Coordinates of C-alpha atoms in Angstrom, one line a residue:
M475 CA 105.0 135.5 129.6
N476 CA 102.4 134.8 126.9
I477 CA 99.9 132.0 127.7
I478 CA 98.7 130.3 124.6
Y479 CA 95.2 129.2 124.8
K480 CA 93.8 126.2 122.7
T481 CA 90.6 128.2 121.9
V482 CA 89.3 131.7 122.7
L483 CA 85.7 132.4 122.3
K484 CA 84.7 135.9 121.9
G485 CA 81.1 136.7 122.8
S486 CA 78.5 137.3 125.3
Y487 CA 77.3 134.6 127.7
Y488 CA 74.6 133.7 130.2
T489 CA 75.4 131.5 133.2
A490 CA 73.5 130.8 136.5
I491 CA 74.9 132.3 139.6
D492 CA 72.3 130.6 141.8
K493 CA 68.8 129.3 141.6
N494 CA 67.2 132.6 141.1
Q495 CA 69.9 134.7 139.3
I496 CA 71.5 134.7 135.8
D497 CA 74.8 136.5 135.0
Y498 CA 75.1 138.1 131.6
Q499 CA 78.4 139.4 130.4
I500 CA 79.0 141.1 127.0
D501 CA 81.9 140.5 124.5
S502 CA 84.0 138.5 126.9
L503 CA 87.0 136.3 126.0
I504 CA 86.4 132.8 127.2
C505 CA 90.0 131.3 127.2
I506 CA 90.1 127.5 127.0
D507 CA 93.2 125.5 127.8
E508 CA 94.8 122.3 126.5
N509 CA 92.8 120.3 129.1
G510 CA 89.5 121.6 128.1
Q511 CA 89.1 123.8 131.2
I512 CA 88.1 127.4 131.1
A513 CA 91.4 129.0 132.2
N514 CA 90.5 132.7 132.0
I515 CA 87.6 134.9 131.3
V516 CA 88.6 138.4 130.2
K517 CA 86.1 141.2 130.2
P518 CA 86.3 144.1 127.7
N519 CA 87.4 146.5 130.5
N520 CA 90.4 144.2 131.5
G521 CA 93.8 145.7 130.6
D522 CA 94.9 142.4 129.0
Y523 CA 91.7 142.2 126.8
E524 CA 93.3 143.6 123.6
K525 CA 96.4 141.6 124.0
I526 CA 94.8 138.3 124.4
H527 CA 92.4 139.0 121.6
H528 CA 95.3 139.9 119.2
E529 CA 97.4 136.9 120.1
A530 CA 94.5 134.4 119.7
E531 CA 93.9 136.1 116.2
Q532 CA 97.5 135.7 115.2
Q533 CA 97.5 132.1 116.5
G534 CA 94.3 131.2 114.8
T535 CA 92.5 130.2 117.9
L536 CA 90.0 133.0 118.1
M537 CA 86.4 132.2 117.5
A538 CA 84.3 135.4 117.3
L539 CA 80.5 135.1 117.8
T540 CA 78.0 137.0 115.6
K541 CA 75.8 139.5 117.4
D542 CA 72.9 137.3 117.6
Q543 CA 74.8 134.4 119.2
V544 CA 75.4 133.8 122.8
I545 CA 77.4 131.2 125.0
M546 CA 75.7 129.2 127.6
P547 CA 76.8 126.2 129.5
G548 CA 76.0 122.8 128.0
F549 CA 72.9 121.0 129.6
I550 CA 73.1 118.0 131.8
D551 CA 70.4 115.4 131.3
L552 CA 70.0 113.4 134.6
H553 CA 67.7 110.7 133.3
V554 CA 67.7 108.9 129.9
H555 CA 66.6 105.2 129.1
A556 CA 69.0 104.9 126.3
P557 CA 67.5 101.7 124.8
Q558 CA 64.1 103.4 124.8
W559 CA 65.1 105.9 122.1
P560 CA 63.4 104.1 119.2
N561 CA 60.2 104.3 121.1
A562 CA 60.2 108.1 121.9
G563 CA 56.7 109.4 121.3
L564 CA 55.2 105.9 121.2
A565 CA 52.2 104.6 123.3
L566 CA 52.2 107.6 125.7
D567 CA 48.5 107.2 125.8
R568 CA 48.6 103.8 127.4
P569 CA 48.7 103.0 131.1
L570 CA 52.2 102.5 132.7
Y571 CA 51.9 98.6 133.0
E572 CA 50.9 98.3 129.2
W573 CA 53.6 100.7 128.1
L574 CA 56.2 98.7 129.9
D575 CA 55.0 95.1 129.1
Q576 CA 54.0 95.7 125.4
Y577 CA 56.3 98.4 124.3
T578 CA 59.3 99.0 126.7
F579 CA 60.6 95.6 127.8
P580 CA 60.4 94.0 124.4
L581 CA 62.4 96.9 123.0
E582 CA 65.0 96.8 125.7
A583 CA 65.5 93.1 125.1
K584 CA 66.7 93.7 121.6
F585 CA 70.0 95.3 122.9
K586 CA 71.6 91.8 123.2
D587 CA 72.5 92.6 119.6
A588 CA 75.6 94.7 119.4
D589 CA 74.9 95.9 115.9
Y590 CA 71.4 97.1 116.7
A591 CA 72.7 98.7 119.9
H592 CA 75.5 100.5 118.0
L593 CA 73.0 101.8 115.5
V594 CA 70.7 103.3 118.0
Y595 CA 73.2 104.6 120.5
D596 CA 75.4 106.3 118.0
N597 CA 72.3 108.3 116.8
L598 CA 71.0 109.0 120.4
V599 CA 74.3 110.4 121.6
E600 CA 74.6 112.5 118.5
T601 CA 71.2 113.8 118.8
L602 CA 71.5 114.7 122.4
L603 CA 74.7 116.6 121.7
A604 CA 73.0 118.5 118.9
N605 CA 70.4 119.5 121.3
G606 CA 73.0 121.0 123.7
T607 CA 73.3 118.2 126.2
T608 CA 76.9 117.7 127.0
T609 CA 76.5 115.4 130.0
A610 CA 74.0 112.6 130.3
L611 CA 73.2 110.0 132.9
Y612 CA 71.8 106.9 131.1
F613 CA 70.0 103.7 132.1
G614 CA 71.4 101.0 129.7
S615 CA 69.7 97.5 129.5
V616 CA 70.1 94.3 131.4
D617 CA 72.5 93.1 128.7
N618 CA 76.1 94.3 128.9
T619 CA 76.5 93.8 125.0
G620 CA 74.3 96.9 124.5
N621 CA 75.7 98.7 127.4
V622 CA 79.3 98.5 126.1
E623 CA 78.0 100.0 122.7
L624 CA 76.5 102.9 124.6
V625 CA 79.8 103.5 126.4
K626 CA 81.6 103.5 123.0
A627 CA 79.2 106.0 121.6
C628 CA 79.8 108.4 124.5
L629 CA 83.5 108.0 124.0
D630 CA 83.3 108.3 120.1
H631 CA 81.2 111.6 120.3
H632 CA 82.9 113.0 123.3
Q633 CA 80.0 113.3 125.5
R634 CA 80.4 113.3 129.2
G635 CA 78.6 110.0 129.8
F636 CA 77.3 108.2 133.0
V637 CA 76.1 104.6 132.0
G638 CA 74.5 102.0 134.1
K639 CA 73.7 98.3 133.6
V640 CA 70.1 97.8 134.6
V641 CA 69.4 95.5 137.3
M642 CA 66.0 93.7 137.5
D643 CA 65.9 90.2 139.1
N644 CA 62.4 90.0 140.6
P645 CA 60.5 87.3 138.7
A646 CA 57.1 88.6 140.1
Q647 CA 57.6 92.0 138.5
T648 CA 59.7 91.4 135.4
P649 CA 59.1 89.4 132.1
D650 CA 60.9 86.0 131.9
Y651 CA 62.6 87.0 128.6
Y652 CA 64.1 90.2 130.0
R653 CA 65.5 89.9 133.6
D654 CA 68.7 89.0 135.4
E655 CA 68.8 85.2 135.9
S656 CA 69.4 85.7 139.6
A657 CA 70.7 88.3 142.2
Q658 CA 74.2 86.8 142.0
V659 CA 74.3 86.9 138.2
A660 CA 73.1 90.5 138.3
L661 CA 75.8 91.5 140.7
D662 CA 78.5 89.6 138.7
E663 CA 77.4 91.3 135.6
T664 CA 77.4 94.7 137.2
E665 CA 80.9 94.2 138.3
A666 CA 82.0 92.8 135.0
F667 CA 80.4 95.9 133.4
I668 CA 82.4 98.3 135.8
H669 CA 85.7 96.6 134.7
Q670 CA 84.8 96.8 131.0
V671 CA 84.2 100.5 131.3
E672 CA 87.5 100.9 133.0
Q673 CA 89.3 99.2 130.0
L674 CA 87.3 101.3 127.4
N675 CA 88.4 104.6 129.4
K676 CA 92.2 104.0 128.8
N677 CA 93.6 107.1 127.3
E678 CA 90.3 108.8 126.9
K679 CA 90.0 112.6 127.5
I680 CA 86.4 112.3 128.8
P681 CA 86.0 108.9 130.4
V682 CA 82.6 107.3 130.9
T683 CA 81.5 106.6 134.5
P684 CA 79.8 103.3 135.3
V685 CA 76.7 103.7 137.4
I686 CA 75.0 101.2 139.8
T687 CA 71.5 101.0 138.5
P688 CA 68.7 99.0 140.2
R689 CA 65.8 99.8 137.8
F690 CA 63.3 100.5 140.7
L691 CA 62.2 98.8 143.9
P692 CA 59.5 96.5 142.4
S693 CA 62.0 95.0 139.9
C694 CA 64.7 94.1 142.5
T695 CA 64.9 91.5 145.2
D696 CA 66.3 92.6 148.6
E697 CA 69.4 90.4 147.9
V698 CA 70.3 92.3 144.8
L699 CA 69.6 95.7 146.4
A700 CA 71.9 94.9 149.3
G701 CA 74.6 93.8 146.8
L702 CA 74.3 96.8 144.7
G703 CA 74.8 99.1 147.8
Q704 CA 77.9 97.2 148.5
L705 CA 79.3 97.5 145.1
A706 CA 78.6 101.2 145.1
T707 CA 80.7 101.4 148.3
K708 CA 83.4 99.2 147.0
Y709 CA 84.1 101.0 143.8
N710 CA 82.8 104.5 145.0
L711 CA 80.3 104.8 142.2
P712 CA 77.3 106.9 141.5
I713 CA 73.9 105.2 141.9
Q714 CA 70.6 105.8 140.0
S715 CA 67.2 104.5 140.2
H716 CA 63.5 105.7 140.3
C717 CA 61.9 106.9 143.7
S718 CA 58.3 107.7 144.6
E719 CA 57.6 108.1 140.8
S720 CA 54.0 107.0 140.9
D721 CA 51.2 105.8 143.1
W722 CA 51.8 102.2 142.2
E723 CA 55.5 102.4 143.1
N724 CA 54.8 104.2 146.4
G725 CA 52.1 101.6 147.3
Y726 CA 54.4 98.8 146.4
A727 CA 57.1 99.9 148.8
L728 CA 54.6 100.3 151.7
E729 CA 53.0 97.0 150.9
T730 CA 56.1 94.9 150.5
H731 CA 58.4 96.6 153.0
G732 CA 56.2 98.6 155.4
Q733 CA 58.2 101.8 154.5
R734 CA 58.4 104.4 151.9
D735 CA 60.4 104.0 148.8
A736 CA 63.2 106.3 150.0
A737 CA 63.5 104.5 153.4
V738 CA 63.8 101.2 151.8
L739 CA 66.6 102.4 149.3
D740 CA 68.3 104.0 152.2
D741 CA 68.3 100.9 154.2
F742 CA 70.2 99.1 151.4
G743 CA 73.0 101.8 151.2
L744 CA 71.6 103.3 147.9
L745 CA 71.1 106.9 149.0
T746 CA 74.5 108.6 149.0
D747 CA 75.9 111.9 147.8
K748 CA 76.5 110.3 144.5
T749 CA 72.8 109.1 144.0
V750 CA 70.3 110.4 141.6
M751 CA 66.8 109.5 141.8
A752 CA 64.3 110.1 139.0
H753 CA 60.8 111.7 139.1
G754 CA 60.1 111.9 142.8
T755 CA 56.7 113.4 142.1
L756 CA 55.3 111.9 145.4
L757 CA 58.2 112.5 147.8
N758 CA 56.9 113.9 151.1
D759 CA 58.8 116.2 153.5
E760 CA 60.3 113.3 155.4
D761 CA 61.7 111.8 152.1
L762 CA 63.1 115.3 151.0
D763 CA 64.8 115.8 154.4
R764 CA 66.3 112.3 153.9
F765 CA 67.6 113.3 150.4
K766 CA 69.1 116.5 151.8
N767 CA 70.9 114.7 154.6
R768 CA 72.3 112.1 152.4
G769 CA 73.1 114.6 149.5
V770 CA 70.8 112.8 147.0
G771 CA 70.0 114.5 143.7
I772 CA 66.6 114.4 142.0
A773 CA 66.1 114.0 138.2
H774 CA 63.0 116.2 137.5
C775 CA 61.4 114.8 134.3
P776 CA 58.5 117.2 133.7
I777 CA 57.4 115.8 130.4
S778 CA 57.3 112.1 131.3
N779 CA 55.8 113.1 134.7
V780 CA 52.7 114.4 132.9
Y781 CA 52.2 110.8 131.4
F782 CA 53.3 108.6 134.3
G783 CA 54.0 110.7 137.4
N784 CA 50.4 110.8 138.9
A785 CA 51.3 114.3 140.3
V786 CA 53.4 117.4 139.6
M787 CA 56.8 117.5 141.3
P788 CA 56.9 120.6 143.5
A789 CA 60.2 121.9 142.1
K790 CA 60.1 125.4 143.8
K791 CA 59.6 123.8 147.2
I792 CA 62.6 121.3 146.5
L793 CA 64.7 124.2 145.4
A794 CA 63.8 126.1 148.5
K795 CA 64.9 123.1 150.7
D796 CA 68.3 123.0 149.1
V797 CA 67.9 119.5 147.8
K798 CA 69.9 118.9 144.7
V799 CA 67.8 118.8 141.6
G800 CA 68.3 118.9 137.9
L801 CA 66.4 118.1 134.6
G802 CA 66.0 114.8 132.8
T803 CA 64.2 114.0 129.5
D804 CA 63.4 110.5 130.6
I805 CA 63.4 109.1 127.0
S806 CA 61.1 107.5 126.0
G807 CA 58.6 108.3 128.8
G808 CA 59.6 111.7 127.7
F809 CA 59.0 112.2 123.9
D810 CA 61.7 114.9 123.2
P811 CA 65.5 114.8 123.6
S812 CA 65.8 118.4 124.3
I813 CA 66.3 119.7 127.8
Y814 CA 64.9 123.2 126.5
Q815 CA 61.6 121.4 126.1
N816 CA 61.8 120.3 129.6
I817 CA 62.7 123.7 130.8
R818 CA 59.5 124.9 129.3
Q819 CA 57.4 122.0 130.7
A820 CA 59.0 122.4 134.1
I821 CA 57.6 126.0 134.1
M822 CA 54.3 125.0 132.7
S823 CA 53.8 122.3 135.1
S824 CA 54.7 124.5 138.1
R825 CA 52.1 127.0 136.9
M826 CA 49.4 124.3 136.8
L827 CA 50.4 123.3 140.3
D828 CA 50.4 126.9 141.5
E829 CA 47.0 127.7 140.0
G830 CA 45.4 124.3 140.2
V831 CA 43.5 122.4 137.4
D832 CA 40.1 121.3 138.9
S833 CA 37.6 124.0 137.9
K834 CA 35.1 122.5 140.3
L835 CA 37.1 123.8 143.2
S836 CA 37.1 127.5 144.3
P837 CA 40.2 129.5 143.3
E838 CA 41.5 129.6 146.8
L839 CA 41.5 125.8 147.1
R840 CA 42.3 125.0 143.5
G841 CA 46.2 125.5 143.6
Q842 CA 49.3 125.2 145.6
E843 CA 50.3 128.7 146.5
D844 CA 53.8 129.9 145.5
A845 CA 54.6 126.9 143.4
A846 CA 55.5 128.5 140.1
I847 CA 59.1 128.5 139.0
T848 CA 60.8 130.9 136.5
A849 CA 62.9 130.3 133.5
R850 CA 65.9 131.2 135.7
N851 CA 65.1 128.4 138.1
A852 CA 64.6 125.9 135.3
F853 CA 67.9 127.0 133.6
Y854 CA 69.6 126.6 136.9
M855 CA 68.4 123.0 137.2
A856 CA 69.4 122.1 133.7
T857 CA 73.0 123.5 134.4
V858 CA 74.1 123.9 138.1
G859 CA 71.6 121.5 139.5
G860 CA 72.7 118.7 137.2
A861 CA 76.2 119.3 137.8
Q862 CA 75.8 119.3 141.6
S863 CA 73.7 116.1 141.4
L864 CA 76.7 114.4 139.5
N865 CA 79.4 116.2 141.6
L866 CA 80.8 117.7 138.5
T867 CA 82.8 120.9 138.0
T868 CA 80.8 121.9 135.0
G869 CA 77.5 123.6 134.3
Q870 CA 78.7 127.3 134.6
V871 CA 80.7 129.6 132.5
K872 CA 83.4 130.0 135.1
V873 CA 87.2 129.7 135.5
G874 CA 88.3 126.3 136.5
Y875 CA 85.2 124.7 135.1
A876 CA 85.1 122.2 132.1
A877 CA 84.4 123.9 128.9
D878 CA 81.0 122.2 128.2
L879 CA 79.4 124.9 126.3
Q880 CA 76.7 125.6 123.7
I881 CA 76.6 128.5 121.2
V882 CA 73.1 129.6 120.4
H883 CA 71.5 132.2 118.2
T884 CA 68.2 133.9 118.8
K885 CA 65.4 132.4 116.8
Y886 CA 63.4 135.6 115.9
P887 CA 64.3 139.2 115.2
T888 CA 63.7 141.7 117.9
F889 CA 62.6 144.7 115.8
G890 CA 64.3 147.1 118.1
H891 CA 66.3 147.0 121.4
Q892 CA 65.8 144.1 123.8
E893 CA 67.2 143.9 127.3
P894 CA 69.6 140.9 128.0
E895 CA 67.2 139.4 130.5
D896 CA 64.4 139.5 127.9
T897 CA 66.6 137.8 125.4
F898 CA 67.3 135.1 127.9
D899 CA 63.7 134.3 128.6
K900 CA 62.9 134.2 124.8
M901 CA 65.8 131.8 124.3
M902 CA 64.6 129.5 127.0
Y903 CA 61.2 129.3 125.3
Q904 CA 62.1 129.4 121.7
T905 CA 65.3 127.5 121.3
T906 CA 65.4 124.2 119.2
A907 CA 68.3 122.2 118.0
A908 CA 68.2 124.4 114.8
E909 CA 69.4 127.4 116.8
I910 CA 72.1 125.6 118.5
D911 CA 75.2 126.4 116.3
H912 CA 78.0 124.8 118.1
V913 CA 78.6 122.5 121.1
M914 CA 81.7 121.9 123.0
T915 CA 82.5 119.2 125.6
Q916 CA 85.7 119.5 127.6
G917 CA 86.9 122.1 125.1
I918 CA 86.3 119.7 122.1
F919 CA 83.8 120.9 119.4
V920 CA 81.2 118.1 119.1
K921 CA 78.7 120.1 116.9

């Protein structure tokens, strides 16, 4: 019996096997079915190779890559503040409180306007896809008018979107013009948003997932945190927030609750195996053990951590502990929409952690030994780590996985033979949106 595939990609590919190893396969046939799943991967030495190749050619479903192109999994961005997109690259030299009060909150408040939200979100989703990001976990705004436009943009562009209505009801830590009126209003609006997303998802191939989203501990009352934990259980939904992202936030938790950030969130039922916590630069061993036991994922945002994180997140240590961890751009605390840029910064930051930065200290005291990560570690976080954090069967070129893929060409000539592992390293360091030729989500070409 002949199996007709919707699309057959012929080319070489890279995919992460585990946190340290990358698999490279040459001239394979990646066979994608009608549901957008990778149904078969046929290697050149397989007896069916020529037959499947010929049939796909006859059916017009074969897409043959050029010699300088490779296939890789699409990236998963675990932390995007969608309404902050117009501010990317703005005011990053200001302290956090000024950045929030003078730039961020006034911008987010504009998303009551559906037309403005549509304009921004249509461009944001398209830009992220162009940069190889097939899945994104989004913070929306307080106002559901804008959040609905973000859901529509994900659906229109076929991005695998996770979207949360931001909850912030604490009058002591939020501006009067941009906050939930009360804990009850915040909970009612969150539940209303869940139902709106359900309606928008009808008949969609790639549905959007609503996400329970307390902004962070200081912006939320205990009443709203407790209610959000109950809603997450009631609807079996993912949860996202920030945790131990700065000295100020850490100190706030200890001062107001007498516990660390992670413990407080746990008490309210907000640490589950569907939770992703952003930044975590100041998580200690107890926090990391708690995350591992609860199945919590971490969104490592290396670019924005440079500006607002007060420390370097020890990515290698967290990987070694088998805590789920992926990468996030943290637009607009992160100025660049590219996960490739965050792969590079993750490696650079880890090298600085490893070797230290204070020249007044002697070399043996200056750094944190064995803290440096590799391009393979960072690629794993961008793909497999992100997928695990969101409990998705994607992030790998593998049979049974969603065909969320990017086709990339090498930026510079090699001037001679180059081993596949060397090509991989160069692509991690050199790729920009200009080198990403095609992007596919659930088997649908979106670039």
